[in-house]
Amino acid sequence: MTITLDSLEPALSVRQILTLERVLAGEPEVVAGASHLDRPVRWVHVAEAADVGVMLTGGEMVLTTGVLLAGDKDKQAEYVRSLHRAEAAAVVLGLGRAFPAAPDVMRRAAERCGLPMVVLHRPFPFAELTEEVQSRLVRRKFAAVSLSEAVRTELTALITAGAPLQRLLDEVARHSACPVVVTNLAHRVLGTAGERPAVDDVLRDWERIARQAGGTEGDGWIRAELGGRGERWGRIVLCGYRGDTATGRLLADRAAEALVLHRMLGGGAACSWEEQSAQSLLTDLVSGVVPARQLLPRARAAGLPVNRRTFVPLVVRDGDPARLERLLRLLGLPGLVAELADGATAVLLSLPRDQDAGALAEHFATRLRTETGPDHTVVAAAEPRAAWDDVPTGLREAQHVADAVADSSGVLDLPPVVRLKDVHLRGLIRLLRDDPHVQSFAERELDGLLRETDEDLLSVLRTYLATGRNKSRTAQLHHVSRPALYRRLESIQVRLGVDLDDFEQAASVHIALLAHDAQQQ
């Protein structure tokens, strides 16, 4: 994408020029083309020649006294038509020297052409107007060049420092002072920036707004295409930009350049931005920092169906997000996938209410475990939620279940989908792990093993208790003979001062070990 100096030149509109103090002194009156006063004025040109149109390149405001047009109506009409053909911005006629009032022929011709025609009722030195407007245009021109370089420098520095997409968008929003939205070609939102209430207002009915604003720029909606090598893959939109259109286009173009460079240097595809968008949304949902109701516009704009749906929150341990995305598409299940911390990936399914949410979640988990192996993937689920406001609680519940079984997938026989009822005591301990009383209890009960940090004996104890004190199964899992296992169990009992054949003592040690393991994660 190349931006020339001409494209950086913000213009004044005819309307803005007519409000200048020096112009007001001439008592301007718009006599034709009043609906076209927002035309940009690229330059101001003083000309009395009847064939001035051949000297213009477009966008000029032409100032004249009409001395060469007086008494010839044909010349008057042709003068206006030539300005129209040259795409002049407006014509300003100073009254008094040739015309006491606006000539009807010129006024009617200007109205037909849609050319703004202004008359000045008081004598007015044209030099003052040209000086005022030209100096303003030059200042705006160099301010635009300065802004262009400042934006380019700042965004390039962020890219060089490895900043994420969100950081770049925040910088663009700071310069434009309006919501900024990045979408793919299907209008799915990949990223946003700006004041949160204003962004939410834009996203609330995003698809309709985006398609409606997709044709022409208006009301401050300014777009720039994202792509390269002849291929478009997205766009950036300034939503409700309040500055002049030329500066807005400049900002949008500079932002687009940076985003394309960001993608190229990152080596990723546009879909990676979709993953970042989903990650931001689901992370905010899990954290609960932002109320779910405020996140609804973002979910809808991200392409998640939200009306009359059943939501199934899942958390997958050791699941590849790209694999999960492909599986959702293969099974035709609408949803979002986002990688969370500690090897967990959140999956939020959005299903029609007439479908069996539990059965579909089971089918998804079974297919996933078939691909990855039952010992490598844990799919934890919360109960389906019928209301969007309940989704954050559901995601936290699924995350809690996944955490509770994180260290037991090789010991316990788990169903394809693990729910809260499947984690039993392990789940309760996980919730209480930060309680100082529980911490003290765990240290006291396991002191004999923790003091010498014998991980081998701790591992044997962990397996023995997790298998319901099944000696054969424990020996098999640790690849030792039964006599060797008996010696280790005896050593454990001596160090802890307990009898593991006693149910209550074994249960106490088991709870302490669960608490100890939960505290280590």
XYZ file of C-alpha atoms in Angstrom:
521
model
C 0.000 0.000 0.000
C 1.489 3.373 -1.031
C 0.374 6.726 0.365
C 1.367 9.785 -1.654
C 1.707 13.315 -0.384
C -1.481 14.318 -2.192
C -3.435 11.620 -0.389
C -2.167 12.997 2.916
C -3.657 16.442 2.272
C -6.746 17.033 4.425
C -8.961 19.639 2.766
C -11.281 22.282 4.142
C -14.906 21.979 3.098
C -16.809 24.769 1.405
C -18.941 25.016 4.522
C -15.878 25.439 6.770
C -14.435 28.178 4.583
C -17.706 30.121 4.676
C -17.500 30.226 8.486
C -14.045 31.835 8.539
C -14.023 35.278 10.144
C -12.525 36.986 7.085
C -15.162 35.462 4.816
C -18.006 36.422 7.133
C -16.882 40.027 6.796
C -17.931 39.846 3.120
C -21.493 38.763 4.089
C -21.531 35.518 2.068
C -24.824 34.085 0.823
C -25.224 30.630 -0.726
C -27.499 31.051 -3.752
C -27.133 27.615 -5.353
C -25.885 24.119 -4.541
C -26.574 24.433 -0.816
C -26.732 20.661 -0.460
C -23.127 20.304 -1.646
C -21.358 22.547 0.856
C -19.397 19.651 2.350
C -17.295 19.324 -0.796
C -13.582 19.455 0.002
C -11.633 22.501 -1.164
C -8.126 21.602 -2.253
C -7.094 25.097 -3.269
C -8.432 28.652 -3.795
C -8.021 30.198 -7.246
C -8.726 33.807 -8.289
C -9.656 33.951 -11.961
C -11.568 36.333 -14.231
C -11.007 34.416 -17.481
C -14.162 33.096 -19.084
C -12.446 29.798 -19.898
C -11.052 29.259 -16.398
C -12.192 25.630 -16.415
C -9.257 24.571 -18.579
C -6.844 25.827 -15.900
C -8.315 23.747 -13.072
C -7.463 20.228 -11.849
C -10.405 19.747 -9.497
C -11.264 20.726 -5.945
C -10.666 24.452 -6.364
C -12.830 27.224 -4.973
C -12.889 29.847 -7.743
C -13.163 33.547 -6.802
C -14.371 36.023 -9.462
C -15.981 39.448 -9.892
C -17.495 38.364 -13.252
C -16.262 41.415 -15.123
C -15.741 39.379 -18.313
C -19.173 37.768 -18.046
C -21.383 40.848 -17.687
C -23.966 41.271 -20.397
C -23.501 37.826 -21.964
C -25.863 35.205 -20.576
C -24.412 32.430 -22.727
C -20.956 33.099 -21.324
C -22.376 33.145 -17.813
C -24.017 29.712 -18.222
C -20.967 28.230 -19.954
C -18.705 29.583 -17.219
C -20.602 27.618 -14.588
C -20.759 24.491 -16.750
C -16.985 24.627 -17.366
C -16.377 24.813 -13.611
C -18.623 21.803 -13.151
C -16.757 19.834 -15.834
C -13.440 20.714 -14.160
C -14.860 19.413 -10.833
C -14.415 22.717 -9.064
C -15.519 22.723 -5.427
C -17.430 26.031 -5.572
C -17.607 29.448 -7.206
C -17.627 32.699 -5.203
C -18.891 35.853 -6.960
C -18.057 39.258 -5.516
C -21.015 41.601 -6.124
C -20.716 45.279 -7.009
C -18.194 45.549 -9.788
C -20.073 43.653 -12.546
C -23.252 42.355 -10.909
C -25.421 44.067 -8.266
C -27.053 40.706 -7.504
C -26.540 37.031 -8.336
C -27.209 36.551 -12.092
C -30.210 34.248 -12.541
C -28.532 32.430 -15.446
C -25.472 31.554 -13.361
C -27.574 30.669 -10.306
C -29.859 28.322 -12.279
C -26.920 26.665 -14.056
C -25.091 26.135 -10.749
C -28.208 24.613 -9.182
C -28.613 22.226 -12.107
C -24.938 21.188 -11.911
C -24.936 20.867 -8.133
C -22.127 23.421 -7.919
C -22.154 25.557 -4.759
C -22.417 29.212 -5.735
C -21.769 31.919 -3.148
C -22.110 35.670 -3.521
C -20.373 38.264 -1.323
C -22.569 41.298 -0.616
C -19.803 43.539 0.711
C -16.566 44.441 -1.067
C -13.992 41.906 -0.117
C -10.265 41.661 -0.943
C -9.852 38.251 -2.528
C -6.176 38.223 -1.525
C -7.159 37.989 2.138
C -9.320 34.941 1.490
C -6.701 33.167 -0.603
C -4.025 33.902 1.996
C -6.211 32.635 4.843
C -7.320 29.448 3.119
C -3.947 28.613 1.559
C -2.147 29.003 4.891
C -4.708 26.793 6.626
C -4.438 24.160 3.913
C -0.636 24.188 4.099
C -0.712 23.873 7.890
C -3.179 20.984 7.675
C -1.118 19.369 4.962
C 2.073 19.342 7.011
C 0.187 18.395 10.163
C -1.112 15.388 8.236
C 2.397 14.478 7.091
C 3.627 14.785 10.681
C 0.743 12.666 11.958
C 1.383 10.087 9.270
C 5.013 9.696 10.268
C 4.213 9.677 13.989
C 1.633 6.918 13.591
C 3.920 4.899 11.335
C 6.849 5.236 13.761
C 4.806 4.259 16.809
C 3.147 1.270 15.187
C 6.407 0.041 13.663
C 8.102 0.273 17.064
C 5.322 -1.796 18.622
C 5.611 -4.440 15.906
C 9.402 -4.574 16.295
C 8.954 -5.069 20.044
C 6.654 -8.027 19.386
C 3.484 -6.318 20.596
C 0.240 -8.265 20.172
C -2.558 -7.197 17.860
C -4.496 -5.616 20.724
C -1.664 -3.238 21.547
C -1.569 -1.970 17.959
C -5.325 -1.456 17.895
C -5.203 0.435 21.199
C -2.667 2.820 19.670
C -4.836 3.363 16.584
C -7.855 4.024 18.812
C -5.832 6.550 20.816
C -5.009 8.514 17.676
C -8.483 8.285 16.139
C -10.451 8.828 19.391
C -13.178 6.464 18.184
C -13.934 2.728 18.266
C -11.686 0.644 16.010
C -12.806 -2.735 14.679
C -10.889 -5.336 12.664
C -12.945 -7.919 10.783
C -12.500 -10.690 8.282
C -14.307 -10.518 4.943
C -17.380 -12.182 6.467
C -17.678 -9.266 8.954
C -16.627 -11.490 11.874
C -14.894 -9.285 14.431
C -11.252 -10.219 15.055
C -10.312 -7.344 17.330
C -11.591 -4.103 18.819
C -10.195 -1.085 20.635
C -11.495 2.137 22.108
C -13.687 3.186 24.998
C -15.564 0.051 26.071
C -19.101 1.562 26.131
C -18.606 3.044 22.655
C -17.222 -0.255 21.318
C -20.157 -2.150 22.800
C -22.585 0.244 21.129
C -20.934 -0.482 17.783
C -20.878 -4.261 18.318
C -24.429 -4.559 19.625
C -25.814 -4.974 16.113
C -22.519 -5.343 14.311
C -23.413 -7.491 11.329
C -26.263 -5.221 10.205
C -24.219 -2.083 10.816
C -21.165 -3.447 9.027
C -23.088 -4.479 5.937
C -25.008 -1.204 5.869
C -21.791 0.801 6.132
C -19.924 -1.431 3.728
C -20.691 0.517 0.579
C -19.770 4.144 1.106
C -17.979 6.105 3.793
C -20.257 8.308 5.815
C -20.929 9.462 9.359
C -17.259 8.948 10.179
C -17.149 5.266 9.122
C -13.779 4.904 7.427
C -12.389 1.607 6.185
C -9.094 0.288 4.879
C -8.611 -3.130 3.341
C -6.178 -5.682 4.750
C -4.312 -7.947 2.387
C -1.414 -8.297 0.039
C -0.268 -9.892 -3.190
C -3.678 -9.414 -4.706
C -5.545 -11.116 -1.864
C -7.831 -9.386 0.627
C -8.464 -11.099 3.951
C -9.935 -8.436 6.198
C -10.492 -4.762 6.901
C -10.035 -2.203 9.642
C -12.859 0.225 10.371
C -12.799 3.533 12.232
C -16.334 3.771 13.607
C -17.688 7.289 13.976
C -14.428 9.176 13.381
C -15.092 12.861 14.143
C -12.157 14.469 12.370
C -11.978 15.312 8.678
C -12.309 12.396 6.314
C -8.863 12.766 4.764
C -7.136 12.463 8.138
C -9.350 9.514 9.000
C -8.360 7.761 5.780
C -4.732 8.470 6.610
C -5.080 6.841 10.032
C -6.941 3.860 8.612
C -4.339 3.361 5.874
C -1.424 3.615 8.272
C -3.146 1.152 10.610
C -3.772 -1.232 7.729
C -0.095 -1.090 6.728
C 0.912 -1.947 10.279
C -1.566 -4.801 10.608
C -0.443 -6.373 7.343
C 3.185 -6.086 8.478
C 2.245 -7.547 11.862
C 0.699 -10.564 10.184
C 3.620 -11.045 7.804
C 6.255 -10.884 10.542
C 4.208 -13.118 12.813
C 3.989 -15.744 10.114
C 0.384 -16.386 11.047
C -2.864 -16.296 9.150
C -5.928 -14.168 9.749
C -7.455 -17.057 11.694
C -4.819 -16.588 14.417
C -6.440 -13.215 15.077
C -9.754 -15.041 15.430
C -8.089 -17.204 18.081
C -6.828 -14.103 19.874
C -10.326 -12.622 19.778
C -11.837 -15.799 21.207
C -9.106 -15.994 23.844
C -9.760 -12.436 24.989
C -13.510 -13.042 25.178
C -13.343 -16.380 27.013
C -10.633 -15.146 29.384
C -12.845 -12.200 30.331
C -15.780 -14.569 30.815
C -13.761 -16.919 33.064
C -12.282 -14.104 35.132
C -15.648 -12.482 35.824
C -14.014 -9.039 35.830
C -16.373 -7.896 33.080
C -20.085 -8.750 33.559
C -21.313 -11.330 31.062
C -24.026 -8.987 29.824
C -21.381 -6.488 28.713
C -19.533 -9.226 26.802
C -22.600 -10.285 24.833
C -22.009 -7.815 21.936
C -18.437 -9.093 21.585
C -19.615 -12.708 21.501
C -22.224 -11.948 18.854
C -19.736 -9.965 16.758
C -17.218 -12.823 17.037
C -19.706 -15.046 15.227
C -21.085 -16.976 18.216
C -24.874 -17.563 18.017
C -26.370 -16.226 21.255
C -30.133 -15.997 20.760
C -32.221 -18.875 22.121
C -29.214 -21.141 22.589
C -27.918 -23.664 25.082
C -24.311 -23.031 26.102
C -22.012 -25.919 27.049
C -18.803 -24.788 28.819
C -15.899 -27.211 28.364
C -12.267 -27.128 29.437
C -9.867 -29.512 27.683
C -6.571 -30.480 29.287
C -3.597 -30.910 26.942
C -5.738 -30.197 23.895
C -4.349 -28.456 20.837
C -6.596 -25.429 20.100
C -6.152 -25.839 16.341
C -7.203 -29.486 16.581
C -10.244 -28.512 18.641
C -11.221 -25.856 16.087
C -10.992 -28.392 13.259
C -13.048 -30.916 15.215
C -15.793 -28.364 15.877
C -15.969 -27.561 12.173
C -15.958 -31.256 11.259
C -18.839 -31.985 13.639
C -20.728 -28.817 12.678
C -20.783 -27.530 16.266
C -20.866 -23.713 16.659
C -18.468 -22.566 19.337
C -15.388 -20.646 20.402
C -12.005 -22.110 21.330
C -9.352 -20.306 23.363
C -6.187 -21.391 25.103
C -6.110 -20.560 28.792
C -3.224 -20.897 31.238
C -1.481 -24.091 32.364
C -2.238 -26.220 29.327
C -6.005 -25.767 29.506
C -8.172 -24.840 26.533
C -11.695 -23.469 26.924
C -14.393 -24.534 24.465
C -17.781 -22.829 24.593
C -20.422 -24.635 22.539
C -23.550 -22.756 21.448
C -26.294 -25.210 20.510
C -29.932 -24.903 19.445
C -32.219 -25.522 22.389
C -33.915 -28.469 20.728
C -30.644 -30.447 20.558
C -29.328 -32.785 23.261
C -26.447 -30.722 24.653
C -25.132 -33.523 26.852
C -25.059 -36.050 24.007
C -23.303 -33.615 21.650
C -20.662 -32.797 24.273
C -20.148 -36.530 24.803
C -19.800 -37.081 21.058
C -17.256 -34.247 20.798
C -15.202 -35.643 23.694
C -15.306 -39.197 22.357
C -14.092 -38.118 18.927
C -11.332 -36.048 20.515
C -10.127 -38.908 22.723
C -10.214 -41.244 19.746
C -7.814 -38.937 17.928
C -5.484 -38.192 20.852
C -5.805 -41.261 23.072
C -7.711 -41.471 26.374
C -4.555 -40.989 28.452
C -3.644 -37.667 26.856
C -6.811 -35.583 26.953
C -9.251 -34.712 29.717
C -12.535 -33.063 28.705
C -14.175 -31.369 31.680
C -17.670 -29.944 31.405
C -20.134 -27.926 33.409
C -23.844 -28.481 33.171
C -25.404 -26.786 30.118
C -26.456 -23.179 30.640
C -29.645 -21.775 29.145
C -28.790 -18.152 29.998
C -25.768 -16.221 28.773
C -25.323 -14.644 32.213
C -24.615 -18.123 33.645
C -21.807 -18.907 31.187
C -18.941 -17.460 33.341
C -19.949 -19.654 36.285
C -20.114 -22.637 33.951
C -16.643 -21.990 32.530
C -15.176 -21.653 36.024
C -16.878 -24.891 37.048
C -15.445 -26.706 34.025
C -12.001 -25.272 34.766
C -12.293 -26.412 38.379
C -13.194 -29.952 37.269
C -10.276 -30.021 34.809
C -7.883 -28.861 37.530
C -9.218 -31.444 39.964
C -8.361 -34.345 37.668
C -5.190 -32.868 36.176
C -2.945 -35.193 38.183
C -5.116 -38.313 38.045
C -5.763 -39.035 34.362
C -3.267 -41.922 34.442
C -4.671 -43.374 37.673
C -8.438 -43.007 37.559
C -10.755 -44.357 34.903
C -12.454 -41.222 33.641
C -15.561 -40.939 31.467
C -15.235 -39.141 28.107
C -16.697 -36.026 29.703
C -15.768 -35.377 33.329
C -18.263 -33.400 35.381
C -18.384 -32.074 38.904
C -20.051 -35.237 40.201
C -17.118 -37.297 38.882
C -14.391 -35.562 40.915
C -15.937 -36.163 44.348
C -13.503 -35.463 47.189
C -10.765 -34.364 44.819
C -12.963 -31.487 43.677
C -13.743 -30.356 47.225
C -10.077 -30.356 48.189
C -9.271 -28.342 45.116
C -11.688 -25.641 46.247
C -10.210 -25.590 49.781
C -6.537 -25.856 48.856
C -5.677 -22.259 49.849
C -7.290 -22.490 53.273
C -4.471 -22.244 55.873
C -6.150 -24.884 58.063
C -6.113 -27.346 55.166
C -2.477 -26.493 54.440
C -1.467 -27.096 58.045
C -3.408 -30.379 58.087
C -1.639 -31.629 54.948
C 1.819 -30.756 56.273
C 1.099 -32.372 59.631
C -0.255 -35.622 58.175
C 2.524 -36.019 55.587
C 5.390 -34.611 57.640
C 7.274 -37.928 57.725
C 7.477 -38.057 53.928
C 7.696 -34.348 53.137
C 10.624 -33.811 55.517
C 12.834 -36.046 53.397
C 11.011 -35.213 50.131
C 10.931 -38.839 49.044
C 9.068 -38.451 45.754
C 9.162 -42.176 45.012
C 7.308 -43.052 48.215
C 4.900 -40.146 47.702
C 4.137 -41.429 44.211
C 3.514 -44.972 45.481
C 1.262 -43.630 48.251
C -0.630 -41.487 45.767
C -1.293 -44.432 43.435
C -2.157 -46.809 46.267
C -4.806 -44.502 47.712
C -6.165 -43.414 44.291
C -6.748 -47.052 43.312
C -8.701 -47.753 46.496
C -5.684 -49.423 48.195
C -5.442 -52.017 45.437
C -1.960 -53.509 45.892
C -1.962 -55.493 42.648
C -2.947 -52.462 40.564
C -0.407 -50.252 42.349
C 2.425 -52.744 41.771
C 1.426 -53.005 38.115
C 1.355 -49.229 37.587
C 4.770 -48.798 39.239
C 6.278 -51.829 37.500
C 7.454 -53.459 40.739
C 6.828 -56.849 42.320
C 4.321 -57.231 45.096
C 7.022 -57.932 47.749
C 8.822 -54.748 46.680
C 5.561 -52.827 46.953
C 4.919 -54.249 50.428
C 8.334 -53.005 51.584
C 7.588 -49.519 50.298
C 4.155 -49.428 51.915
C 5.711 -50.551 55.190
C 8.277 -47.761 54.952
C 5.495 -45.244 54.286
C 3.504 -46.393 57.331
C 6.577 -46.190 59.569
C 7.460 -42.689 58.460
C 3.894 -41.425 58.804
C 3.102 -43.400 61.937
C -0.181 -44.721 60.516
C -1.840 -47.984 59.627
C -3.007 -47.809 56.019
C -5.235 -50.836 56.561
C -7.295 -48.694 58.920
C -9.935 -46.946 56.816
C -10.068 -43.733 58.853
C -6.307 -43.325 58.978
C -5.964 -44.105 55.286
C -8.736 -41.586 54.475
C -6.990 -38.925 56.529
C -3.703 -39.492 54.702
C -5.540 -39.540 51.367
C -7.191 -36.160 52.044
C -3.857 -34.685 53.152
C -2.150 -35.949 49.992
C -4.908 -34.536 47.780
C -4.533 -31.171 49.529
C -0.743 -31.287 49.156
C -0.993 -32.040 45.437
C -3.601 -29.321 44.930
C -1.329 -26.774 46.601
C 1.541 -27.663 44.251
C -0.486 -26.791 41.130
